[in-house]
XYZ file of C-alpha atoms in Angstrom:
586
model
C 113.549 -60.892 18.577
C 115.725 -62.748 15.713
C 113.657 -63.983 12.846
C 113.500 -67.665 13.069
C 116.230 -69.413 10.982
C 116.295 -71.604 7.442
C 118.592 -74.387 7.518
C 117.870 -77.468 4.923
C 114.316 -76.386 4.513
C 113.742 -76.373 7.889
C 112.858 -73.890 10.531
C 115.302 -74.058 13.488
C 114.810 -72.985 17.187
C 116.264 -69.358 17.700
C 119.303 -69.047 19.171
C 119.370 -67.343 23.064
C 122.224 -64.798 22.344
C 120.763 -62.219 24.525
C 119.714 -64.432 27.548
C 116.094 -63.288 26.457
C 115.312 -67.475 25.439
C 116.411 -69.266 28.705
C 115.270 -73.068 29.192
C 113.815 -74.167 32.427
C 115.746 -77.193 33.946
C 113.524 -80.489 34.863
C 113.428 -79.848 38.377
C 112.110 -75.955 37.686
C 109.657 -77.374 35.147
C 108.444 -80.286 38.029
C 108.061 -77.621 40.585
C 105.981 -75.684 38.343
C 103.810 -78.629 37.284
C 102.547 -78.782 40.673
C 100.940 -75.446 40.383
C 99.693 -76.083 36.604
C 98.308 -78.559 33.871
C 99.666 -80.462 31.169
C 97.937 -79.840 27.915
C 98.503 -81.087 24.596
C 98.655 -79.059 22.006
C 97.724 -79.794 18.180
C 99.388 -78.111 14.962
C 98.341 -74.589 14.163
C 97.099 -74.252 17.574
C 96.951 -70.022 18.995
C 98.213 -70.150 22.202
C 97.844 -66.422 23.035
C 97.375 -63.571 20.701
C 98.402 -60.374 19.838
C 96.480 -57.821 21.556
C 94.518 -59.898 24.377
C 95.997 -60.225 27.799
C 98.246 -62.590 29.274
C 95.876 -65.733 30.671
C 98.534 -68.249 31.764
C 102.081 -68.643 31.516
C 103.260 -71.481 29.574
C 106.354 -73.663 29.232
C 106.973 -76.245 26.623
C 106.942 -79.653 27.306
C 107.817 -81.225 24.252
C 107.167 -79.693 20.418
C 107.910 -75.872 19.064
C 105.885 -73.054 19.067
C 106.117 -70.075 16.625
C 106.300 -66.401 18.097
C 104.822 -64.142 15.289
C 104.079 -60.314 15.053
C 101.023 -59.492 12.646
C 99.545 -62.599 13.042
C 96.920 -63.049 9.582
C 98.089 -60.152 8.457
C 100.006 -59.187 5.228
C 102.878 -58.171 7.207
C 103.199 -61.337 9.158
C 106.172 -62.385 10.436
C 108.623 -64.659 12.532
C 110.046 -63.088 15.704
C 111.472 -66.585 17.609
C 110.563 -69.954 17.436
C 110.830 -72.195 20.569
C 111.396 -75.518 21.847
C 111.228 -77.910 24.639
C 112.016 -76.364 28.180
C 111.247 -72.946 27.367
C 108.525 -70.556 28.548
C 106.524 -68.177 26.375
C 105.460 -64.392 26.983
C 107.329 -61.210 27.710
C 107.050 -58.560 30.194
C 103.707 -57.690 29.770
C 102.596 -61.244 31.014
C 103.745 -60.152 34.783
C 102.202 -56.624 34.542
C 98.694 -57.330 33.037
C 99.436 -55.303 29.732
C 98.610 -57.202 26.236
C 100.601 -59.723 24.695
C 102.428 -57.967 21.443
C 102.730 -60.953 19.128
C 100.957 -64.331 19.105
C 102.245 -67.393 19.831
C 101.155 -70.645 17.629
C 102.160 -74.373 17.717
C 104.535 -75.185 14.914
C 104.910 -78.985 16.051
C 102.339 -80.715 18.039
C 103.624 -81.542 21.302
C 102.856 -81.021 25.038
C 102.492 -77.300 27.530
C 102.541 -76.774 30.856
C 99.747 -73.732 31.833
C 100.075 -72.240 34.791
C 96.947 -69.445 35.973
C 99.502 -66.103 35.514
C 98.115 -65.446 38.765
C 99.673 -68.280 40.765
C 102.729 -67.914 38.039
C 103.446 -64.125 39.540
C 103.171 -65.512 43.086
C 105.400 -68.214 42.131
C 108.259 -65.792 40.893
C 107.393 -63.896 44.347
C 108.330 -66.749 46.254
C 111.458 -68.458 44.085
C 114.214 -65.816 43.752
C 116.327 -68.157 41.304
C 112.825 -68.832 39.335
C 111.904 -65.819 39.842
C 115.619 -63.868 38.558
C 114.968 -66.059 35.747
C 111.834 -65.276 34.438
C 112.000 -61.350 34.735
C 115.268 -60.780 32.591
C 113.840 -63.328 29.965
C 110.772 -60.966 30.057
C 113.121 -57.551 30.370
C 115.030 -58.904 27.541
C 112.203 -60.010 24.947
C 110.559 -56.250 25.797
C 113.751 -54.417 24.940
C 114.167 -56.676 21.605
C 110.743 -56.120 20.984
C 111.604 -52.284 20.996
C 114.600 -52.642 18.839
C 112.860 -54.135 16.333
C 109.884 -52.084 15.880
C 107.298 -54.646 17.074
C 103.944 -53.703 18.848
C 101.694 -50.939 17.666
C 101.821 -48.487 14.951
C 102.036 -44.375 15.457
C 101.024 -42.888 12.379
C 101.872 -39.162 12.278
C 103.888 -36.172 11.401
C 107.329 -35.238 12.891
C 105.817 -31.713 13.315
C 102.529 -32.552 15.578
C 102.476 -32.125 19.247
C 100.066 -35.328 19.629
C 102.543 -37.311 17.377
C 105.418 -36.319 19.985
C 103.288 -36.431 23.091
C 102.346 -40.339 21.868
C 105.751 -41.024 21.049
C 106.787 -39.980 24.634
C 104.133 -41.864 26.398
C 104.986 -45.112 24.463
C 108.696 -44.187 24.782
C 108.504 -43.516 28.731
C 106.842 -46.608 29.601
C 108.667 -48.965 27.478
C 106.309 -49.830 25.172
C 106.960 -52.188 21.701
C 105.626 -49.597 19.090
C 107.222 -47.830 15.564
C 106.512 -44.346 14.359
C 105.430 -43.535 10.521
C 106.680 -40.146 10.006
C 103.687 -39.017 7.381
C 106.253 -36.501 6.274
C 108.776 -39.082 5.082
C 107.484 -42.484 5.377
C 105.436 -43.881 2.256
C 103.708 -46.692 3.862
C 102.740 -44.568 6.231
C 100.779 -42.557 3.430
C 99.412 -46.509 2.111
C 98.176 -47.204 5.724
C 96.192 -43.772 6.089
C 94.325 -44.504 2.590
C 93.602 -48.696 3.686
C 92.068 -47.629 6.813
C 90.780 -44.560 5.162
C 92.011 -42.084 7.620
C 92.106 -38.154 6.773
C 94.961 -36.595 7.486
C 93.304 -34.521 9.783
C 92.521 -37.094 11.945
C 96.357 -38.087 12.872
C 97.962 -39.404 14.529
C 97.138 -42.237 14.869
C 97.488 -45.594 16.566
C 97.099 -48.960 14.406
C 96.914 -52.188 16.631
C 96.657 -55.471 15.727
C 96.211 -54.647 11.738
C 93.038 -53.808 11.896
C 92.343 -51.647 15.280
C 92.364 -47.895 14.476
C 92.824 -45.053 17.209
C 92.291 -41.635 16.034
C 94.646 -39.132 17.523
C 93.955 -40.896 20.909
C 94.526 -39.520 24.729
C 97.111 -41.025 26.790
C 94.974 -42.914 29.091
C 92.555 -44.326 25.779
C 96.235 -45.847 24.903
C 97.334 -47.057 28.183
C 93.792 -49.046 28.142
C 94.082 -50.374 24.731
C 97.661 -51.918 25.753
C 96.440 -52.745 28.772
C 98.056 -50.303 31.540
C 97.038 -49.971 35.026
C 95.574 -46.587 34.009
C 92.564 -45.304 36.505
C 89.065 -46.284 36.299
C 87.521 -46.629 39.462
C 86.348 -43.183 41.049
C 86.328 -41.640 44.246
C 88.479 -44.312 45.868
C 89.814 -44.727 49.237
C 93.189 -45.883 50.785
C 95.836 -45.213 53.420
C 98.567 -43.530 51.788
C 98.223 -42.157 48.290
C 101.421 -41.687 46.291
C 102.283 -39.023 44.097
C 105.008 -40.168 41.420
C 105.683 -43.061 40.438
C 109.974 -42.771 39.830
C 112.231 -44.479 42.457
C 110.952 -42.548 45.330
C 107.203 -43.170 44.635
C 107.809 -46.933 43.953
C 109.623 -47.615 47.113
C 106.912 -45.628 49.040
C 104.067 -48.332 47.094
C 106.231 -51.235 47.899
C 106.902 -50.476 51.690
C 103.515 -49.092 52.005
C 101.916 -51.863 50.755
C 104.677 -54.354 51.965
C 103.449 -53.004 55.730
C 99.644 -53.430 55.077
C 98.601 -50.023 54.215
C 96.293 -50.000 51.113
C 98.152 -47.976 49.097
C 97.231 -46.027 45.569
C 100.540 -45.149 43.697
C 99.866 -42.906 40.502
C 101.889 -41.008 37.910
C 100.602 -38.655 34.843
C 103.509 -40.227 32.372
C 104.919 -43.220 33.513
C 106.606 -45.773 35.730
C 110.133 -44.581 36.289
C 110.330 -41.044 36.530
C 113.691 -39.250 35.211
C 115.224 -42.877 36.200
C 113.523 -45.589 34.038
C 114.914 -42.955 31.213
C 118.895 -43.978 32.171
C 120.717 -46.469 29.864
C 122.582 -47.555 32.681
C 123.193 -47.105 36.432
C 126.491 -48.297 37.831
C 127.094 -46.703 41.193
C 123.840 -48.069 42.294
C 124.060 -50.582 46.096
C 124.194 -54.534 45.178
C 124.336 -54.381 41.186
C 127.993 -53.863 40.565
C 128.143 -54.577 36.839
C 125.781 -51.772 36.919
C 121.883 -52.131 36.372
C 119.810 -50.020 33.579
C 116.769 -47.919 34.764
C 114.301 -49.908 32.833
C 115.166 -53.160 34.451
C 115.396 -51.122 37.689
C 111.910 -49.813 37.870
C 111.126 -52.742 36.018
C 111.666 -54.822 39.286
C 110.419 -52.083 41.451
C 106.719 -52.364 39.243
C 107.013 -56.137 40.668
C 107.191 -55.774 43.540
C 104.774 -52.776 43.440
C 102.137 -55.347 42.287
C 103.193 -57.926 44.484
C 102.771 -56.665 47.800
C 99.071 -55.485 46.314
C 99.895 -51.605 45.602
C 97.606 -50.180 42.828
C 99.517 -48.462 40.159
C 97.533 -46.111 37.883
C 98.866 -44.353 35.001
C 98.329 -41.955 33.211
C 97.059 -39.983 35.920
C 97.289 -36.514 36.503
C 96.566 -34.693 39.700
C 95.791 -31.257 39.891
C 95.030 -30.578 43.737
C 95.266 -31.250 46.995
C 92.760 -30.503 49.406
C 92.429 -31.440 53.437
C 89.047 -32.874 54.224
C 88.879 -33.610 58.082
C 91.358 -35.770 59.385
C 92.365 -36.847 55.772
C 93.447 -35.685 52.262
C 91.053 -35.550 49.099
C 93.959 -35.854 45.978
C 91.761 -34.611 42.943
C 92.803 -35.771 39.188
C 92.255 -33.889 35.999
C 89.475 -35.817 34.787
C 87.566 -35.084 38.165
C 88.019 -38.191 39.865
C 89.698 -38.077 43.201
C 91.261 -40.259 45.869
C 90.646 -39.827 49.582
C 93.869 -40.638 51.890
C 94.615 -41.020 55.512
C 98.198 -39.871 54.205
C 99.948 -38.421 50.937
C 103.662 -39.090 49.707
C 104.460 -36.623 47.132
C 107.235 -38.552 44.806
C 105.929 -36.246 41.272
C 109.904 -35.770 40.727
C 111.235 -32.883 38.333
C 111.565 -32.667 34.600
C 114.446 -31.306 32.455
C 114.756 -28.255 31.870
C 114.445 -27.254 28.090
C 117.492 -25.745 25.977
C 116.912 -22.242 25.170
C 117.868 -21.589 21.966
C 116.127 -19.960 18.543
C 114.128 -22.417 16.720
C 114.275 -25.335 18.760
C 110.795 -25.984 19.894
C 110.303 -27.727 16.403
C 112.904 -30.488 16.364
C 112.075 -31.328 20.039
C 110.881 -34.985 19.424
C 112.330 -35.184 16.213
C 116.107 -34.878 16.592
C 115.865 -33.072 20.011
C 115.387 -35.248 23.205
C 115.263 -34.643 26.936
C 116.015 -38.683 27.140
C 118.257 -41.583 26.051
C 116.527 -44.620 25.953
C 116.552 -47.258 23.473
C 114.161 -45.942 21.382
C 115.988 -42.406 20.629
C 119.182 -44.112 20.049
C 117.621 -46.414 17.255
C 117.025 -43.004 15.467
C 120.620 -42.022 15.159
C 122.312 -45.147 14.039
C 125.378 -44.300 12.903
C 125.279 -40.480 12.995
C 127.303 -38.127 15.054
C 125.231 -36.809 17.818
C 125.428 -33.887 20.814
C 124.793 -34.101 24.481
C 124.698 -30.850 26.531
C 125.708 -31.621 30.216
C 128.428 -31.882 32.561
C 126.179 -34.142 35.324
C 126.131 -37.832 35.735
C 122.581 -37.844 33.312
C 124.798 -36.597 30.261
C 127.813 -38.731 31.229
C 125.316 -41.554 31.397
C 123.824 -40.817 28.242
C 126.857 -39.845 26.512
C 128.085 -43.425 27.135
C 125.481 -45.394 26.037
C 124.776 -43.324 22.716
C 127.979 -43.853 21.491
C 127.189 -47.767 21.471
C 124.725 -46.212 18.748
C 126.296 -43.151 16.962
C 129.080 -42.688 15.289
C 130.911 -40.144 17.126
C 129.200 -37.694 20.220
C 129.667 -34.431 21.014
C 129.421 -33.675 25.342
C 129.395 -30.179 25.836
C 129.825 -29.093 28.645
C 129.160 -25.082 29.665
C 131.624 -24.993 32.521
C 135.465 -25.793 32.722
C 135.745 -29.050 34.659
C 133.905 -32.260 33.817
C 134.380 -33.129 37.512
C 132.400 -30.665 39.306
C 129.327 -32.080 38.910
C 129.809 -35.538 36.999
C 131.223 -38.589 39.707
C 134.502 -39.718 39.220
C 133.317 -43.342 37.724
C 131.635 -41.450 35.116
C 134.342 -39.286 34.458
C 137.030 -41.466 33.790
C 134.953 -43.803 31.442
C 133.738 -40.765 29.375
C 137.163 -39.173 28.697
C 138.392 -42.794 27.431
C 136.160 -44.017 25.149
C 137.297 -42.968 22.162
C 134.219 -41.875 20.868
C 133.624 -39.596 22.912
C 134.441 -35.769 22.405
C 134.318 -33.676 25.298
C 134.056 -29.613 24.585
C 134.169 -27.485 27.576
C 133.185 -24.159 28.169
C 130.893 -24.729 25.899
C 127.397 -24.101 24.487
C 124.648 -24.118 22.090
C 123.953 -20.841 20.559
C 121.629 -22.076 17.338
C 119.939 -25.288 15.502
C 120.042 -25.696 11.708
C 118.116 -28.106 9.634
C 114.452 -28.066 7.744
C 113.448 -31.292 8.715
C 115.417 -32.544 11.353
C 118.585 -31.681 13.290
C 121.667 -31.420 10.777
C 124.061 -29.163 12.564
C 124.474 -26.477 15.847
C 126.729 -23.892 16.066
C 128.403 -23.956 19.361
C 130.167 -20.961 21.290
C 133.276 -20.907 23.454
C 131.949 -19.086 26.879
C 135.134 -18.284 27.423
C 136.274 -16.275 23.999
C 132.981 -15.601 22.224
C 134.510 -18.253 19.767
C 131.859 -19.696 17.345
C 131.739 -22.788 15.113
C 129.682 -25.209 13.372
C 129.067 -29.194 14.568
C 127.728 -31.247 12.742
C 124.940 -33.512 14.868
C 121.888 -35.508 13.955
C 120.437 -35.509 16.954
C 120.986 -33.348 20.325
C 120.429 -34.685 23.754
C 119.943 -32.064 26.478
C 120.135 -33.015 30.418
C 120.989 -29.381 32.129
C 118.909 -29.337 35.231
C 115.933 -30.323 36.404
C 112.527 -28.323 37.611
C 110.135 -29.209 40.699
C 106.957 -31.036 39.005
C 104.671 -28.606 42.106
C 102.746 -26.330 39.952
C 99.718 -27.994 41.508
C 100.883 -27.515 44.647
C 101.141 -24.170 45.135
C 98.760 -22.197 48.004
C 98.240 -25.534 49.306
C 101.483 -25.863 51.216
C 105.484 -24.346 51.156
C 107.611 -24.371 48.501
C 110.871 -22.807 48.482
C 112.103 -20.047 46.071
C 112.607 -22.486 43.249
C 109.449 -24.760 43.327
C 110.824 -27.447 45.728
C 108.929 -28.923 48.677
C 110.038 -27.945 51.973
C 110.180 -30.316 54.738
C 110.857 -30.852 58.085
C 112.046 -27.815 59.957
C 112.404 -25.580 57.274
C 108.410 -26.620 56.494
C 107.910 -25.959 60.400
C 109.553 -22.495 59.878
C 107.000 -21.581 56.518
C 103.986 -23.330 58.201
C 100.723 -21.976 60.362
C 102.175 -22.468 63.892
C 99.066 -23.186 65.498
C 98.629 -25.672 63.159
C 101.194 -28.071 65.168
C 100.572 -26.495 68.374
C 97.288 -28.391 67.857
C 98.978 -31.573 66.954
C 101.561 -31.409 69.908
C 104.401 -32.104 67.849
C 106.702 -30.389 64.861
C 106.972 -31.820 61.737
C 108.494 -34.856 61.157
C 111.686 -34.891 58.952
C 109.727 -35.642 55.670
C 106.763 -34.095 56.587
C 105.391 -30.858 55.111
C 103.516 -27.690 56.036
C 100.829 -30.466 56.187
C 100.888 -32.736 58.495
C 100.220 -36.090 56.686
C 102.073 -34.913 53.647
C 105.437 -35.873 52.939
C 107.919 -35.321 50.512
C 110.198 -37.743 48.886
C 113.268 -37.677 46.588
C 113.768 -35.012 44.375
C 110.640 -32.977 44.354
C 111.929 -32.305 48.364
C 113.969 -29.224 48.990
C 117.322 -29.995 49.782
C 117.521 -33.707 48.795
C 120.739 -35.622 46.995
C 119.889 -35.850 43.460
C 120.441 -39.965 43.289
C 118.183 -42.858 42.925
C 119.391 -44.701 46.215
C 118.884 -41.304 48.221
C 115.222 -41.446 46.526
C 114.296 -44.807 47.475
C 115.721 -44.496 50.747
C 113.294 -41.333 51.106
C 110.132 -43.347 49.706
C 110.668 -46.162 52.045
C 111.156 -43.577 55.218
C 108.231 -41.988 54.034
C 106.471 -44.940 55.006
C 107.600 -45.002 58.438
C 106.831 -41.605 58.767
C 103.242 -42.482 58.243
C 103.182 -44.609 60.677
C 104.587 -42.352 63.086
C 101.983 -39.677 62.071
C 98.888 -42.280 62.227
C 100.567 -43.187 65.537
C 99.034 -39.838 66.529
C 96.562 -39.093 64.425
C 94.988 -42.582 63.542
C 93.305 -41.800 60.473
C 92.969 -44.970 58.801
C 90.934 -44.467 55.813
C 89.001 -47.794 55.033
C 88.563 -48.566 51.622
C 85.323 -49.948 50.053
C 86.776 -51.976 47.462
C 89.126 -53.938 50.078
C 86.903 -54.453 52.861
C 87.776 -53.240 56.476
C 90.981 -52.669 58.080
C 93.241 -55.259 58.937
C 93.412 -55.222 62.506
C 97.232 -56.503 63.829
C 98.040 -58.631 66.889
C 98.276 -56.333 70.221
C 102.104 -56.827 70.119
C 102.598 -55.368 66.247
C 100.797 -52.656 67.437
C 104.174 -50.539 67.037
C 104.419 -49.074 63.132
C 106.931 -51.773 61.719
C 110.751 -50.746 61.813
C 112.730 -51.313 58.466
């Protein structure tokens, strides 16, 4: 957010350039008062703090109040200051995580506190309120991110743990800023104030004075605040497998239709998805939508209709126990469901070349969000691809770099890349497409300086200068945990339907009276959705459509089988009126 600004001594309200600093009108700000209190508020006053979660969402009635990062600290400083008619927080206020600055009254005036319970309801109910309020919240979280706000990870460029941090805070859109101990000197101060040996990194500074020594994903996702797992041996209805487009339209039909529902995911919210700068051939959002805002919404909703969302959380079997499914997680821990949707998605495939495994994470990414193209401001950059990822990624990087570089190892940017795509990427003029092209070798000590690149079709080689390569060339089944507990096909993908009929136990139907249904796996119960299925269409609306037909599918299948798992943390089943009795059609 922009640093509060000087004028004649005085310390005016920051500008909304971004649409991140909306104001409320008086009739939004009555309706709300209905559902709140009015407070008064005195000079110097903490509202919320940096680091604790998210109480009550609050509008200003009258007098400013000053957003800082580093609150008390040394490092203190401005991000916005605001005024009457707008609303404090960001997007951690609707999703339970922390708040990542403090907010404290400059001028006394007057709030209005709402419980962010009722607010989230509110927002649930209101679509123009509700519109409103998220892409205010999307918007302060992404300039959070630009600026380097949130946490600290202290560590060096060459450390798996540094990367694997970096990725988790990355991949669920998380304020934070590396200190590369290689390069960065206050990086070196910070390890000697907190008295830190080097051994001991990475590590994760919150708050300026909380210290996490080289921590697990899940001890960060509870320090900020994530829905990560903590209750054990659980029980729901459906359990879901992935939490990308697939898996969250699965959680929010599944939940949406009354089914207690468990959605979980060992990285993050979003999948390959929440990792696009920007989706444009995506139904209703024709100025195009990004993935972050996408899933974003979908995390809403998610939590709205009363899904449970747990990440990180990594599962590691899947066993059949009776007339349900016992879904077993590294740390032990397991969920038992009447029915599984497995939504676990793929991951890109890494670039084979010499050397490098060491500048992945540094200057080599399997992404393009936000946070990788705030490391190569103003650089030339590469992207290997000729699919609509690359083209995607190409685009928005050169909004960041100074020139990039799509290679592509085939002849025609069309065969794989849709023809919206296409014709934006071979106008923009910073854009240099190379076919029949690839990457043959990495140079630099540090970090990525150049590649030399060979013509396929000659044996023609050359060098390009890059600071940063970007590599989106295919995608592998996440299903290593899968395997021996139902069919795959030849490359790792879930079969369905009646190609899983075809690989299954026979009499394991004959039993059931019935083949399996066009989802459903070798086990009945299971289904696949989006692109961990064999033979699905490699697009986010084909995935959602999948995760919300999933659902039906269940009901189909409990039709038959009607094994409602009841869950002790939610009380008994819901029963429905006679004449719902039918699973719900969408």
């Amino acid at each position: 957010m922009s640093t509060a600004q000087h004028g004649n001594g005085a310390v005016r309200e920051t500008p909304d350039r971004y649409g991140a600093f909306p104001r409320l009108t008086p009739e939004q700000l009555q309706n709300l008062t209905a559902h709140g209190e009015r407070r008064r508020t005195t000079e110097g006053e903490v509202l919320y703090r940096e680091g604790e979660p998210f109480r009550e969402f609050l509008a200003i009635l009258s007098g400013t109040v000053e957003i800082l990062q580093d609150h008390g600290d040394r490092e203190e400083r401005t991000m916005a200051l605001h005024g009457p008619g707008r609303f404090l927080g960001e997007l951690g206020m609707l999703e339970g995580q922390a708040a990542f600055d403090t907010a404290v009254v400059r001028e006394a005036g007057e709030i209005l506190a709402v419980p962010v319970e009722r607010q989230r309801t509110l927002i649930g109910r209101d679509p123009v309120l509700g519109d409103l309020i998220l892409r205010a919240c999307l918007g302060r979280r992404y300039l959070l991110i630009g600026l380097g706000a949130g946490f600290r990870i202290l560590g060096s460029c060459y450390s798996q743990d540094t990367r694997r941090l970096r990725e988790f805070a990355a991949r669920n859109r998380l304020p934070h800023r590396w200190l590369d101990l290689e390069r960065d000197k206050e990086a070196e101060a910070l390890l000697r104030r907190f008295s830190v040996r080097p051994d001991e990194t990475p590590v994760v500074l919150w708050k300026g004075d909380r210290v996490l020594r080289n921590p697990s994903n899940a001890e960060l996702a509870r320090l900020i605040g994530l829905p990560a797992p903590t209750a054990k041996d659980a029980q729901c209805d459906v359990v879901v497998v992935g939490a990308g487009p697939a898996g969250l339209a699965a959680a929010v039909y599944g939940a949406s239709d009354g089914l207690t529902t468990i959605s979980v995911d060992a990285v993050a919210t979003g999948g390959q998805a929440g990792t696009s700068s920007r989706i444009e051939n995506y139904l209703g959002f024709p100025s195009g939508i990004s993935g972050g805002e996408l899933i974003e919404r979908a995390v809403l909703q998610a939590h709205k209709f009363g899904a449970r969302l747990m990440v990180p959380a990594q599962v590691n079997r899947l066993t059949p126990q009776d007339d349900a499914y016992v879904v077993t997680f590294t740390d032990g821990s397991h969920v038992r469901a009447g029915a599984v949707v497995l939504a676990s998605g793929v991951r890109y495939r890494r670039l084979e070349v010499p050397g490098i495994e060491r500048l992945e994470g540094i200057s080599v990414y399997y992404a393009a969000t936000v946070h990788e193209a705030s490391l190569c401001e103003a650089d030339p950059v590469a992207v290997v691809g000729g699919g609509n990822s690359a083209g995607q990624a190409a685009l928005f990087l050169a909004q960041h770099a100074s020139g990039v570089h799509l290679l592509v190892r085939g002849g025609d940017l069309n065969a794989d890349m849709s023809r919206y795509l296409v014709d934006q990427v071979e106008r923009h003029p910073k854009i240099e497409v190379l076919l029949h092209t690839e990457v043959r070798d990495v140079s630099g000590k540090d970090k990525l300086e150049s590649l030399s690149v060979e013509d396929n079709t000659g044996g023609e080689r050359r060098p390009l200068r890059a600071a940063a390569l970007f590599v989106f060339i295919g995608a592998r089944p996440r299903t290593e945990w899968l395997r021996g507990a139902l069919a795959l096909d030849e490359k790792g993908f879930v079969l369905t339907g009646a190609d899983a009929r075809a690989a299954a136990d026979a009499t394991r139907w004959d039993a059931l009276g019935r083949a399996p249904l066009l989802l459903e796996t070798s086990l009945p119960g299971v289904f696949a959705a989006g692109d961990v299925r064999s033979g699905s269409v490699k697009r986010v609306a084909s995935a959602t459509g999948e995760g919300a037909m999933a659902i039906r599918l269940v009901h189909e299948h409990r039709e038959n089988a009607g094994n409602l798992v009841r869950d002790r943390t939610t009380g008994p089943e819901r029963p429905q009126p006679e004449a719902d009795r039918s699973p719900p059609r969408r």
